[in-house]
PDB file of C-alpha atoms in Angstrom:
ATOM      1  CA  MET A  27     -29.307 -17.983   5.974  1.00 31.00           C
ATOM      2  CA  SER A  28     -27.672 -17.484   9.361  1.00 34.00           C
ATOM      3  CA  ALA A  29     -25.986 -14.290  10.490  1.00 39.00           C
ATOM      4  CA  ASN A  30     -22.717 -16.223  10.656  1.00 47.00           C
ATOM      5  CA  THR A  31     -23.047 -17.307   7.022  1.00 58.00           C
ATOM      6  CA  ARG A  32     -23.801 -13.746   5.979  1.00 74.00           C
ATOM      7  CA  GLY A  33     -20.764 -12.433   7.831  1.00 92.00           C
ATOM      8  CA  LYS A  34     -19.959  -9.437  10.002  1.00 96.00           C
ATOM      9  CA  THR A  35     -20.030  -6.844   7.238  1.00 98.00           C
ATOM     10  CA  ALA A  36     -23.510  -7.688   5.982  1.00 97.00           C
ATOM     11  CA  ALA A  37     -24.727  -7.769   9.583  1.00 97.00           C
ATOM     12  CA  ALA A  38     -23.313  -4.279  10.203  1.00 97.00           C
ATOM     13  CA  ILE A  39     -24.943  -2.903   7.048  1.00 97.00           C
ATOM     14  CA  GLU A  40     -28.271  -4.512   7.935  1.00 96.00           C
ATOM     15  CA  ALA A  41     -28.080  -3.139  11.497  1.00 96.00           C
ATOM     16  CA  ALA A  42     -27.708   0.312   9.937  1.00 96.00           C
ATOM     17  CA  GLY A  43     -30.964  -0.183   8.068  1.00 96.00           C
ATOM     18  CA  GLY A  44     -29.162  -0.804   4.785  1.00 95.00           C
ATOM     19  CA  LYS A  45     -27.646   2.693   4.864  1.00 95.00           C
ATOM     20  CA  ALA A  46     -24.055   2.404   6.045  1.00 97.00           C
ATOM     21  CA  LEU A  47     -20.901   4.490   6.074  1.00 98.00           C
ATOM     22  CA  VAL A  48     -17.573   2.804   5.365  1.00 98.00           C
ATOM     23  CA  ALA A  49     -14.286   4.508   6.311  1.00 98.00           C
ATOM     24  CA  TYR A  50     -10.894   3.894   4.748  1.00 97.00           C
ATOM     25  CA  LEU A  51      -7.811   4.661   6.845  1.00 97.00           C
ATOM     26  CA  PRO A  52      -4.270   3.337   6.329  1.00 97.00           C
ATOM     27  CA  VAL A  53      -2.788   1.012   8.953  1.00 97.00           C
ATOM     28  CA  GLY A  54       0.070   2.724  10.771  1.00 97.00           C
ATOM     29  CA  TYR A  55      -0.571   6.284   9.567  1.00 97.00           C
ATOM     30  CA  PRO A  56       0.868   8.554  10.775  1.00 97.00           C
ATOM     31  CA  ASP A  57       1.993   6.043  13.422  1.00 96.00           C
ATOM     32  CA  LEU A  58       0.496   2.846  14.764  1.00 97.00           C
ATOM     33  CA  GLU A  59      -1.133   4.245  17.912  1.00 97.00           C
ATOM     34  CA  THR A  60      -2.600   7.258  16.117  1.00 98.00           C
ATOM     35  CA  SER A  61      -4.012   5.066  13.358  1.00 98.00           C
ATOM     36  CA  ILE A  62      -5.802   2.968  15.965  1.00 98.00           C
ATOM     37  CA  GLU A  63      -7.216   6.038  17.700  1.00 98.00           C
ATOM     38  CA  ALA A  64      -8.344   7.487  14.368  1.00 98.00           C
ATOM     39  CA  ALA A  65     -10.200   4.297  13.435  1.00 98.00           C
ATOM     40  CA  VAL A  66     -11.934   4.177  16.820  1.00 98.00           C
ATOM     41  CA  ALA A  67     -12.877   7.856  16.543  1.00 98.00           C
ATOM     42  CA  VAL A  68     -14.455   7.334  13.124  1.00 98.00           C
ATOM     43  CA  ALA A  69     -16.447   4.348  14.390  1.00 98.00           C
ATOM     44  CA  ASP A  70     -17.556   6.346  17.431  1.00 98.00           C
ATOM     45  CA  ALA A  71     -18.763   9.100  15.085  1.00 98.00           C
ATOM     46  CA  GLY A  72     -21.177   6.670  13.444  1.00 97.00           C
ATOM     47  CA  PHE A  73     -19.380   4.717  10.711  1.00 98.00           C
ATOM     48  CA  GLN A  74     -20.549   1.100  10.705  1.00 97.00           C
ATOM     49  CA  VAL A  75     -17.696  -0.436   8.698  1.00 98.00           C
ATOM     50  CA  LEU A  76     -13.961   0.291   8.827  1.00 98.00           C
ATOM     51  CA  GLU A  77     -11.641  -0.442   5.928  1.00 97.00           C
ATOM     52  CA  LEU A  78      -8.025  -0.493   7.118  1.00 98.00           C
ATOM     53  CA  GLY A  79      -5.632  -0.132   4.210  1.00 96.00           C
ATOM     54  CA  ILE A  80      -2.448  -2.192   4.110  1.00 96.00           C
ATOM     55  CA  PRO A  81       0.452  -0.031   2.821  1.00 94.00           C
ATOM     56  CA  TYR A  82       1.837  -1.272  -0.478  1.00 87.00           C
ATOM     57  CA  SER A  83       4.652  -0.065  -2.715  1.00 81.00           C
ATOM     58  CA  ASP A  84       2.650  -0.052  -5.973  1.00 71.00           C
ATOM     59  CA  PRO A  85      -0.874   1.103  -5.102  1.00 62.00           C
ATOM     60  CA  ALA A  86      -2.384   1.329  -8.570  1.00 62.00           C
ATOM     61  CA  MET A  87      -5.893   2.231  -7.362  1.00 65.00           C
ATOM     62  CA  ASP A  88      -4.921   4.844  -4.773  1.00 68.00           C
ATOM     63  CA  GLY A  89      -4.957   8.571  -5.378  1.00 78.00           C
ATOM     64  CA  PRO A  90      -2.270  11.036  -4.254  1.00 86.00           C
ATOM     65  CA  VAL A  91      -3.521  11.603  -0.681  1.00 90.00           C
ATOM     66  CA  ILE A  92      -3.613   7.903   0.155  1.00 90.00           C
ATOM     67  CA  GLN A  93      -0.410   7.171  -1.766  1.00 88.00           C
ATOM     68  CA  ALA A  94       1.472   9.815   0.225  1.00 92.00           C
ATOM     69  CA  ALA A  95       0.146   8.453   3.529  1.00 93.00           C
ATOM     70  CA  THR A  96       0.970   4.825   2.803  1.00 92.00           C
ATOM     71  CA  GLN A  97       4.397   5.719   1.441  1.00 93.00           C
ATOM     72  CA  GLN A  98       5.156   7.513   4.710  1.00 94.00           C
ATOM     73  CA  VAL A  99       4.325   4.304   6.573  1.00 94.00           C
ATOM     74  CA  LEU A 100       6.523   2.233   4.268  1.00 92.00           C
ATOM     75  CA  ASP A 101       9.397   4.705   4.598  1.00 94.00           C
ATOM     76  CA  ARG A 102       9.510   4.376   8.390  1.00 91.00           C
ATOM     77  CA  GLY A 103       9.267   0.595   8.169  1.00 93.00           C
ATOM     78  CA  PHE A 104       6.099  -1.494   8.112  1.00 95.00           C
ATOM     79  CA  SER A 105       5.295  -5.074   9.072  1.00 94.00           C
ATOM     80  CA  LEU A 106       2.106  -7.025   8.403  1.00 95.00           C
ATOM     81  CA  SER A 107       2.033  -7.782  12.116  1.00 96.00           C
ATOM     82  CA  GLU A 108       0.807  -4.189  12.536  1.00 97.00           C
ATOM     83  CA  VAL A 109      -2.339  -5.118  10.608  1.00 98.00           C
ATOM     84  CA  PHE A 110      -3.327  -7.830  13.047  1.00 98.00           C
ATOM     85  CA  GLN A 111      -2.374  -5.643  16.019  1.00 98.00           C
ATOM     86  CA  THR A 112      -4.516  -2.786  14.685  1.00 98.00           C
ATOM     87  CA  VAL A 113      -7.520  -4.990  13.917  1.00 98.00           C
ATOM     88  CA  GLU A 114      -7.377  -6.562  17.364  1.00 98.00           C
ATOM     89  CA  ALA A 115      -7.117  -3.172  19.087  1.00 98.00           C
ATOM     90  CA  VAL A 116      -9.958  -1.613  17.081  1.00 98.00           C
ATOM     91  CA  THR A 117     -12.366  -4.549  17.355  1.00 98.00           C
ATOM     92  CA  ALA A 118     -11.829  -4.564  21.116  1.00 98.00           C
ATOM     93  CA  ARG A 119     -13.123  -0.992  21.317  1.00 98.00           C
ATOM     94  CA  THR A 120     -15.832  -0.725  18.646  1.00 97.00           C
ATOM     95  CA  ASP A 121     -18.748  -2.696  17.240  1.00 96.00           C
ATOM     96  CA  ALA A 122     -17.840  -1.767  13.659  1.00 97.00           C
ATOM     97  CA  ALA A 123     -17.063  -4.506  11.162  1.00 98.00           C
ATOM     98  CA  VAL A 124     -13.335  -4.207  10.453  1.00 98.00           C
ATOM     99  CA  LEU A 125     -12.103  -5.037   6.971  1.00 98.00           C
ATOM    100  CA  SER A 126      -8.695  -4.599   5.400  1.00 97.00           C
ATOM    101  CA  MET A 127      -8.151  -3.369   1.875  1.00 96.00           C
ATOM    102  CA  THR A 128      -5.053  -4.958   0.444  1.00 96.00           C
ATOM    103  CA  TYR A 129      -3.323  -5.606  -2.810  1.00 93.00           C
ATOM    104  CA  TRP A 130      -2.815  -9.308  -3.235  1.00 96.00           C
ATOM    105  CA  ASN A 131       0.959  -9.671  -3.144  1.00 95.00           C
ATOM    106  CA  PRO A 132       1.369  -9.041   0.624  1.00 95.00           C
ATOM    107  CA  VAL A 133      -1.209 -11.728   1.399  1.00 97.00           C
ATOM    108  CA  LEU A 134       0.370 -14.149  -1.057  1.00 97.00           C
ATOM    109  CA  ARG A 135       3.829 -13.646   0.413  1.00 96.00           C
ATOM    110  CA  TYR A 136       2.558 -14.050   3.984  1.00 97.00           C
ATOM    111  CA  GLY A 137       0.642 -17.192   3.039  1.00 98.00           C
ATOM    112  CA  VAL A 138      -3.036 -17.050   2.115  1.00 98.00           C
ATOM    113  CA  ASP A 139      -4.370 -19.476   4.700  1.00 98.00           C
ATOM    114  CA  ARG A 140      -1.998 -18.162   7.369  1.00 98.00           C
ATOM    115  CA  PHE A 141      -3.128 -14.587   6.688  1.00 98.00           C
ATOM    116  CA  ALA A 142      -6.794 -15.584   6.825  1.00 98.00           C
ATOM    117  CA  HIS A 143      -6.241 -17.428  10.097  1.00 98.00           C
ATOM    118  CA  ASP A 144      -4.369 -14.551  11.761  1.00 98.00           C
ATOM    119  CA  PHE A 145      -6.798 -11.920  10.466  1.00 98.00           C
ATOM    120  CA  ALA A 146      -9.822 -13.833  11.726  1.00 98.00           C
ATOM    121  CA  ALA A 147      -8.110 -14.475  15.074  1.00 98.00           C
ATOM    122  CA  ALA A 148      -7.618 -10.709  15.455  1.00 98.00           C
ATOM    123  CA  GLY A 149     -11.364 -10.156  15.005  1.00 98.00           C
ATOM    124  CA  GLY A 150     -11.318  -8.994  11.399  1.00 98.00           C
ATOM    125  CA  ALA A 151     -14.380  -9.303   9.163  1.00 98.00           C
ATOM    126  CA  GLY A 152     -12.704  -9.848   5.787  1.00 98.00           C
ATOM    127  CA  LEU A 153     -10.733  -8.384   2.915  1.00 98.00           C
ATOM    128  CA  ILE A 154     -11.258  -6.044  -0.012  1.00 97.00           C
ATOM    129  CA  THR A 155      -8.860  -7.124  -2.764  1.00 96.00           C
ATOM    130  CA  PRO A 156      -8.767  -4.526  -5.578  1.00 93.00           C
ATOM    131  CA  ASP A 157      -6.253  -6.329  -7.811  1.00 93.00           C
ATOM    132  CA  LEU A 158      -7.580  -9.865  -7.319  1.00 96.00           C
ATOM    133  CA  THR A 159     -10.342 -10.917  -9.671  1.00 94.00           C
ATOM    134  CA  PRO A 160     -12.828 -13.639  -8.735  1.00 96.00           C
ATOM    135  CA  GLU A 161     -11.501 -15.793 -11.572  1.00 95.00           C
ATOM    136  CA  ASN A 162      -8.079 -15.900  -9.893  1.00 96.00           C
ATOM    137  CA  ALA A 163      -9.288 -16.063  -6.290  1.00 98.00           C
ATOM    138  CA  ASP A 164      -9.899 -19.758  -5.670  1.00 97.00           C
ATOM    139  CA  GLU A 165      -7.230 -20.005  -2.953  1.00 98.00           C
ATOM    140  CA  TRP A 166      -8.494 -16.890  -1.183  1.00 98.00           C
ATOM    141  CA  ILE A 167     -12.157 -17.916  -1.434  1.00 98.00           C
ATOM    142  CA  ALA A 168     -11.311 -21.292   0.084  1.00 98.00           C
ATOM    143  CA  ALA A 169      -9.353 -19.678   2.931  1.00 98.00           C
ATOM    144  CA  ALA A 170     -12.118 -17.145   3.537  1.00 98.00           C
ATOM    145  CA  GLU A 171     -14.705 -19.918   3.737  1.00 97.00           C
ATOM    146  CA  LYS A 172     -12.504 -21.902   6.119  1.00 98.00           C
ATOM    147  CA  HIS A 173     -11.979 -18.944   8.472  1.00 98.00           C
ATOM    148  CA  ASP A 174     -15.447 -17.333   8.052  1.00 97.00           C
ATOM    149  CA  LEU A 175     -14.173 -14.124   6.439  1.00 98.00           C
ATOM    150  CA  ASP A 176     -15.940 -11.768   4.067  1.00 98.00           C
ATOM    151  CA  ARG A 177     -14.494 -11.331   0.582  1.00 98.00           C
ATOM    152  CA  ILE A 178     -15.243  -8.171  -1.328  1.00 98.00           C
ATOM    153  CA  PHE A 179     -14.594  -7.866  -5.042  1.00 97.00           C
ATOM    154  CA  LEU A 180     -14.894  -4.808  -7.251  1.00 95.00           C
ATOM    155  CA  ALA A 181     -17.195  -3.849 -10.102  1.00 95.00           C
ATOM    156  CA  ALA A 182     -16.459  -0.836 -12.300  1.00 91.00           C
ATOM    157  CA  PRO A 183     -18.495   1.094 -14.871  1.00 90.00           C
ATOM    158  CA  SER A 184     -16.502  -0.713 -17.583  1.00 91.00           C
ATOM    159  CA  SER A 185     -17.325  -4.192 -16.219  1.00 93.00           C
ATOM    160  CA  SER A 186     -19.280  -6.520 -18.482  1.00 96.00           C
ATOM    161  CA  ASP A 187     -22.477  -8.112 -17.235  1.00 96.00           C
ATOM    162  CA  ALA A 188     -20.637 -11.420 -16.979  1.00 97.00           C
ATOM    163  CA  ARG A 189     -17.901  -9.871 -14.834  1.00 96.00           C
ATOM    164  CA  ILE A 190     -20.476  -8.230 -12.564  1.00 97.00           C
ATOM    165  CA  ASP A 191     -22.264 -11.574 -12.196  1.00 98.00           C
ATOM    166  CA  ARG A 192     -18.975 -13.183 -11.161  1.00 97.00           C
ATOM    167  CA  ALA A 193     -18.275 -10.427  -8.611  1.00 97.00           C
ATOM    168  CA  VAL A 194     -21.756 -10.831  -7.127  1.00 98.00           C
ATOM    169  CA  GLU A 195     -21.406 -14.613  -6.931  1.00 97.00           C
ATOM    170  CA  ALA A 196     -17.945 -14.498  -5.338  1.00 97.00           C
ATOM    171  CA  SER A 197     -18.440 -11.603  -2.910  1.00 98.00           C
ATOM    172  CA  ARG A 198     -19.644 -11.858   0.680  1.00 98.00           C
ATOM    173  CA  GLY A 199     -20.329  -8.638   2.563  1.00 97.00           C
ATOM    174  CA  PHE A 200     -20.851  -6.271  -0.356  1.00 98.00           C
ATOM    175  CA  VAL A 201     -19.708  -5.539  -3.890  1.00 97.00           C
ATOM    176  CA  TYR A 202     -17.316  -2.586  -4.006  1.00 96.00           C
ATOM    177  CA  THR A 203     -19.046  -0.334  -6.514  1.00 93.00           C
ATOM    178  CA  VAL A 204     -16.420   1.865  -8.170  1.00 89.00           C
ATOM    179  CA  SER A 205     -18.104   5.200  -8.842  1.00 75.00           C
ATOM    180  CA  THR A 206     -15.754   6.437 -11.543  1.00 64.00           C
ATOM    181  CA  MET A 207     -12.896   5.280 -13.686  1.00 42.00           C
ATOM    182  CA  GLY A 208      -9.527   6.201 -12.189  1.00 44.00           C
ATOM    183  CA  THR A 209      -7.904   6.412  -8.767  1.00 44.00           C
ATOM    184  CA  THR A 210      -9.254   7.405  -5.380  1.00 46.00           C
ATOM    185  CA  GLY A 211      -9.527  11.054  -4.432  1.00 46.00           C
ATOM    186  CA  VAL A 212     -11.875  13.851  -3.472  1.00 46.00           C
ATOM    187  CA  ARG A 213     -14.074  15.053  -6.338  1.00 46.00           C
ATOM    188  CA  GLY A 214     -16.548  17.862  -6.562  1.00 42.00           C
ATOM    189  CA  ASP A 215     -19.412  15.767  -7.942  1.00 46.00           C
ATOM    190  CA  MET A 216     -20.239  12.092  -7.938  1.00 52.00           C
ATOM    191  CA  ASP A 217     -20.275  10.521 -11.390  1.00 66.00           C
ATOM    192  CA  THR A 218     -23.687   9.485 -12.666  1.00 81.00           C
ATOM    193  CA  ALA A 219     -21.951   6.236 -13.672  1.00 84.00           C
ATOM    194  CA  ALA A 220     -22.161   5.154 -10.030  1.00 88.00           C
ATOM    195  CA  ARG A 221     -25.959   5.066 -10.056  1.00 90.00           C
ATOM    196  CA  THR A 222     -26.031   3.153 -13.338  1.00 92.00           C
ATOM    197  CA  LEU A 223     -23.489   0.631 -12.073  1.00 94.00           C
ATOM    198  CA  SER A 224     -25.406   0.186  -8.837  1.00 95.00           C
ATOM    199  CA  GLU A 225     -28.536  -0.593 -10.853  1.00 96.00           C
ATOM    200  CA  ARG A 226     -26.581  -3.121 -12.932  1.00 97.00           C
ATOM    201  CA  ILE A 227     -25.361  -4.859  -9.770  1.00 98.00           C
ATOM    202  CA  ALA A 228     -28.943  -5.047  -8.483  1.00 98.00           C
ATOM    203  CA  GLU A 229     -29.992  -6.604 -11.800  1.00 98.00           C
ATOM    204  CA  SER A 230     -27.119  -9.080 -11.523  1.00 98.00           C
ATOM    205  CA  SER A 231     -28.112  -9.940  -7.965  1.00 97.00           C
ATOM    206  CA  ALA A 232     -31.604 -10.808  -9.170  1.00 97.00           C
ATOM    207  CA  ARG A 233     -30.212 -12.691 -12.148  1.00 96.00           C
ATOM    208  CA  VAL A 234     -27.892 -14.948 -10.127  1.00 96.00           C
ATOM    209  CA  GLY A 235     -30.292 -15.216  -7.191  1.00 97.00           C
ATOM    210  CA  LYS A 236     -27.979 -13.810  -4.547  1.00 96.00           C
ATOM    211  CA  PRO A 237     -28.813 -10.727  -2.457  1.00 95.00           C
ATOM    212  CA  ILE A 238     -25.729  -8.518  -1.991  1.00 97.00           C
ATOM    213  CA  ALA A 239     -25.169  -4.992  -0.721  1.00 97.00           C
ATOM    214  CA  ARG A 240     -23.602  -2.315  -2.905  1.00 97.00           C
ATOM    215  CA  CYS A 241     -21.127   0.090  -1.349  1.00 97.00           C
ATOM    216  CA  VAL A 242     -19.976   2.968  -3.530  1.00 95.00           C
ATOM    217  CA  GLY A 243     -16.412   4.240  -3.330  1.00 86.00           C
ATOM    218  CA  LEU A 244     -14.055   6.744  -4.966  1.00 76.00           C
ATOM    219  CA  GLY A 245     -14.749  10.453  -4.639  1.00 80.00           C
ATOM    220  CA  ILE A 246     -17.106  10.701  -1.644  1.00 88.00           C
ATOM    221  CA  SER A 247     -16.076  13.627   0.523  1.00 90.00           C
ATOM    222  CA  ARG A 248     -19.157  15.597   1.607  1.00 92.00           C
ATOM    223  CA  PRO A 249     -22.470  14.879   3.360  1.00 94.00           C
ATOM    224  CA  GLU A 250     -24.390  15.512   0.154  1.00 92.00           C
ATOM    225  CA  HIS A 251     -22.355  12.789  -1.551  1.00 90.00           C
ATOM    226  CA  VAL A 252     -23.320  10.398   1.238  1.00 93.00           C
ATOM    227  CA  ALA A 253     -27.001  11.299   0.959  1.00 93.00           C
ATOM    228  CA  ASP A 254     -26.920  10.926  -2.817  1.00 91.00           C
ATOM    229  CA  VAL A 255     -25.193   7.526  -2.766  1.00 93.00           C
ATOM    230  CA  LEU A 256     -27.458   6.129  -0.063  1.00 95.00           C
ATOM    231  CA  ASP A 257     -30.453   7.000  -2.224  1.00 93.00           C
ATOM    232  CA  TYR A 258     -29.525   4.077  -4.495  1.00 94.00           C
ATOM    233  CA  ALA A 259     -26.937   1.929  -2.656  1.00 96.00           C
ATOM    234  CA  GLU A 260     -26.461   0.384   0.771  1.00 97.00           C
ATOM    235  CA  GLY A 261     -23.127   1.949   1.647  1.00 97.00           C
ATOM    236  CA  ALA A 262     -20.940   4.986   0.996  1.00 96.00           C
ATOM    237  CA  ILE A 263     -17.158   4.569   1.249  1.00 96.00           C
ATOM    238  CA  VAL A 264     -15.030   7.556   2.291  1.00 96.00           C
ATOM    239  CA  GLY A 265     -11.244   7.479   2.055  1.00 93.00           C
ATOM    240  CA  SER A 266      -9.172  10.432   0.886  1.00 93.00           C
ATOM    241  CA  ALA A 267     -11.268  13.022   2.747  1.00 95.00           C
ATOM    242  CA  LEU A 268     -10.669  11.244   6.053  1.00 97.00           C
ATOM    243  CA  VAL A 269      -6.967  10.639   5.381  1.00 97.00           C
ATOM    244  CA  ALA A 270      -6.499  14.315   4.503  1.00 97.00           C
ATOM    245  CA  ALA A 271      -8.218  15.345   7.735  1.00 98.00           C
ATOM    246  CA  LEU A 272      -5.972  13.017   9.726  1.00 98.00           C
ATOM    247  CA  ARG A 273      -2.925  14.416   7.943  1.00 97.00           C
ATOM    248  CA  ASP A 274      -3.878  18.028   8.575  1.00 97.00           C
ATOM    249  CA  GLY A 275      -5.323  17.894  12.068  1.00 98.00           C
ATOM    250  CA  GLY A 276      -4.793  14.500  13.658  1.00 98.00           C
ATOM    251  CA  VAL A 277      -7.452  12.478  15.437  1.00 98.00           C
ATOM    252  CA  PRO A 278      -9.642  15.493  16.403  1.00 98.00           C
ATOM    253  CA  ALA A 279      -9.853  16.567  12.759  1.00 98.00           C
ATOM    254  CA  VAL A 280     -10.680  13.108  11.432  1.00 98.00           C
ATOM    255  CA  ALA A 281     -13.337  12.719  14.145  1.00 98.00           C
ATOM    256  CA  ALA A 282     -14.859  16.055  13.132  1.00 98.00           C
ATOM    257  CA  LYS A 283     -14.840  15.139   9.436  1.00 98.00           C
ATOM    258  CA  ALA A 284     -16.459  11.805  10.217  1.00 98.00           C
ATOM    259  CA  ALA A 285     -19.180  13.508  12.279  1.00 98.00           C
ATOM    260  CA  GLU A 286     -19.824  15.909   9.390  1.00 97.00           C
ATOM    261  CA  LEU A 287     -20.177  13.031   6.914  1.00 97.00           C
ATOM    262  CA  VAL A 288     -22.549  11.156   9.228  1.00 97.00           C
ATOM    263  CA  THR A 289     -25.078  13.977   8.782  1.00 96.00           C
ATOM    264  CA  GLY A 290     -25.520  12.671   5.254  1.00 94.00           C
ATOM    265  CA  LEU A 291     -27.061   9.500   6.690  1.00 91.00           C
ATOM    266  CA  HIS A 292     -30.003  11.494   7.958  1.00 83.00           C
ATOM    267  CA  SER A 293     -30.619  13.747   4.966  1.00 72.00           C
ATOM    268  CA  ASP A 294     -32.447  13.408   1.671  1.00 69.00           C
ATOM    269  CA  PRO A 295     -30.438  13.966  -1.510  1.00 63.00           C
ATOM    270  CA  GLY A 296     -30.396  17.602  -2.507  1.00 55.00           C
ATOM    271  CA  THR A 297     -31.206  18.993   0.952  1.00 52.00           C
ATOM    272  CA  LEU A 298     -27.590  19.604   1.982  1.00 47.00           C
ATOM    273  CA  SER A 299     -25.564  22.545   0.794  1.00 43.00           C
TER     274      SER A 299
END
């Protein structure tokens, strides 16, 4: 299978030796220029994949830190054109694979094929779609294939084996491995459910005959979380901790938090305090 067929995200994870850090930051927060600088700073700190969130008025999966940030962007006025502008600016300055995480309605209203075309033209790698299931994603999968974009679906601890199989079959890049039931946010300890789910995805991958990376999200905020997750998965996704740092201290603070988290890439589980 060619690198092109595998996509930018899988290539970035493989280049990291199968141990990658994924950063979530909202597009346009606290303003467009700062959001671009924050994304570049996180990539420069050592994150291999960037996940740029598209602000949405009903973010069912997002916790309070991310909800407050995206609502601030919506309150000052937000256009989807900012997504393409941000992706183009960030990909021009980093080698990170740049994804967007988006609820489905903004893409549907923009036009699925049109969105895929414009996102790919900006240099984007693909989309994470938390409220779009593979069973309802035929139009998106077709557009993603046409424009060579990754498509990342979610698996949760409550997912049946059949649903996990479908997510593995439909995803390209990685399967978003939801570590706990609920919304995003910083937690003191990672749920043991994440390891069990990661093992189930690996079993599904073998069952359907399709290798796929597993990136664990929801609740990762410290280097020891990163080290723990990368003991059994190929990627650790950090969101609320980075958004809170950006909120409290701007680009220097988010760069410092990213550098702190990167130390988890080089540590064994249990060695960090």
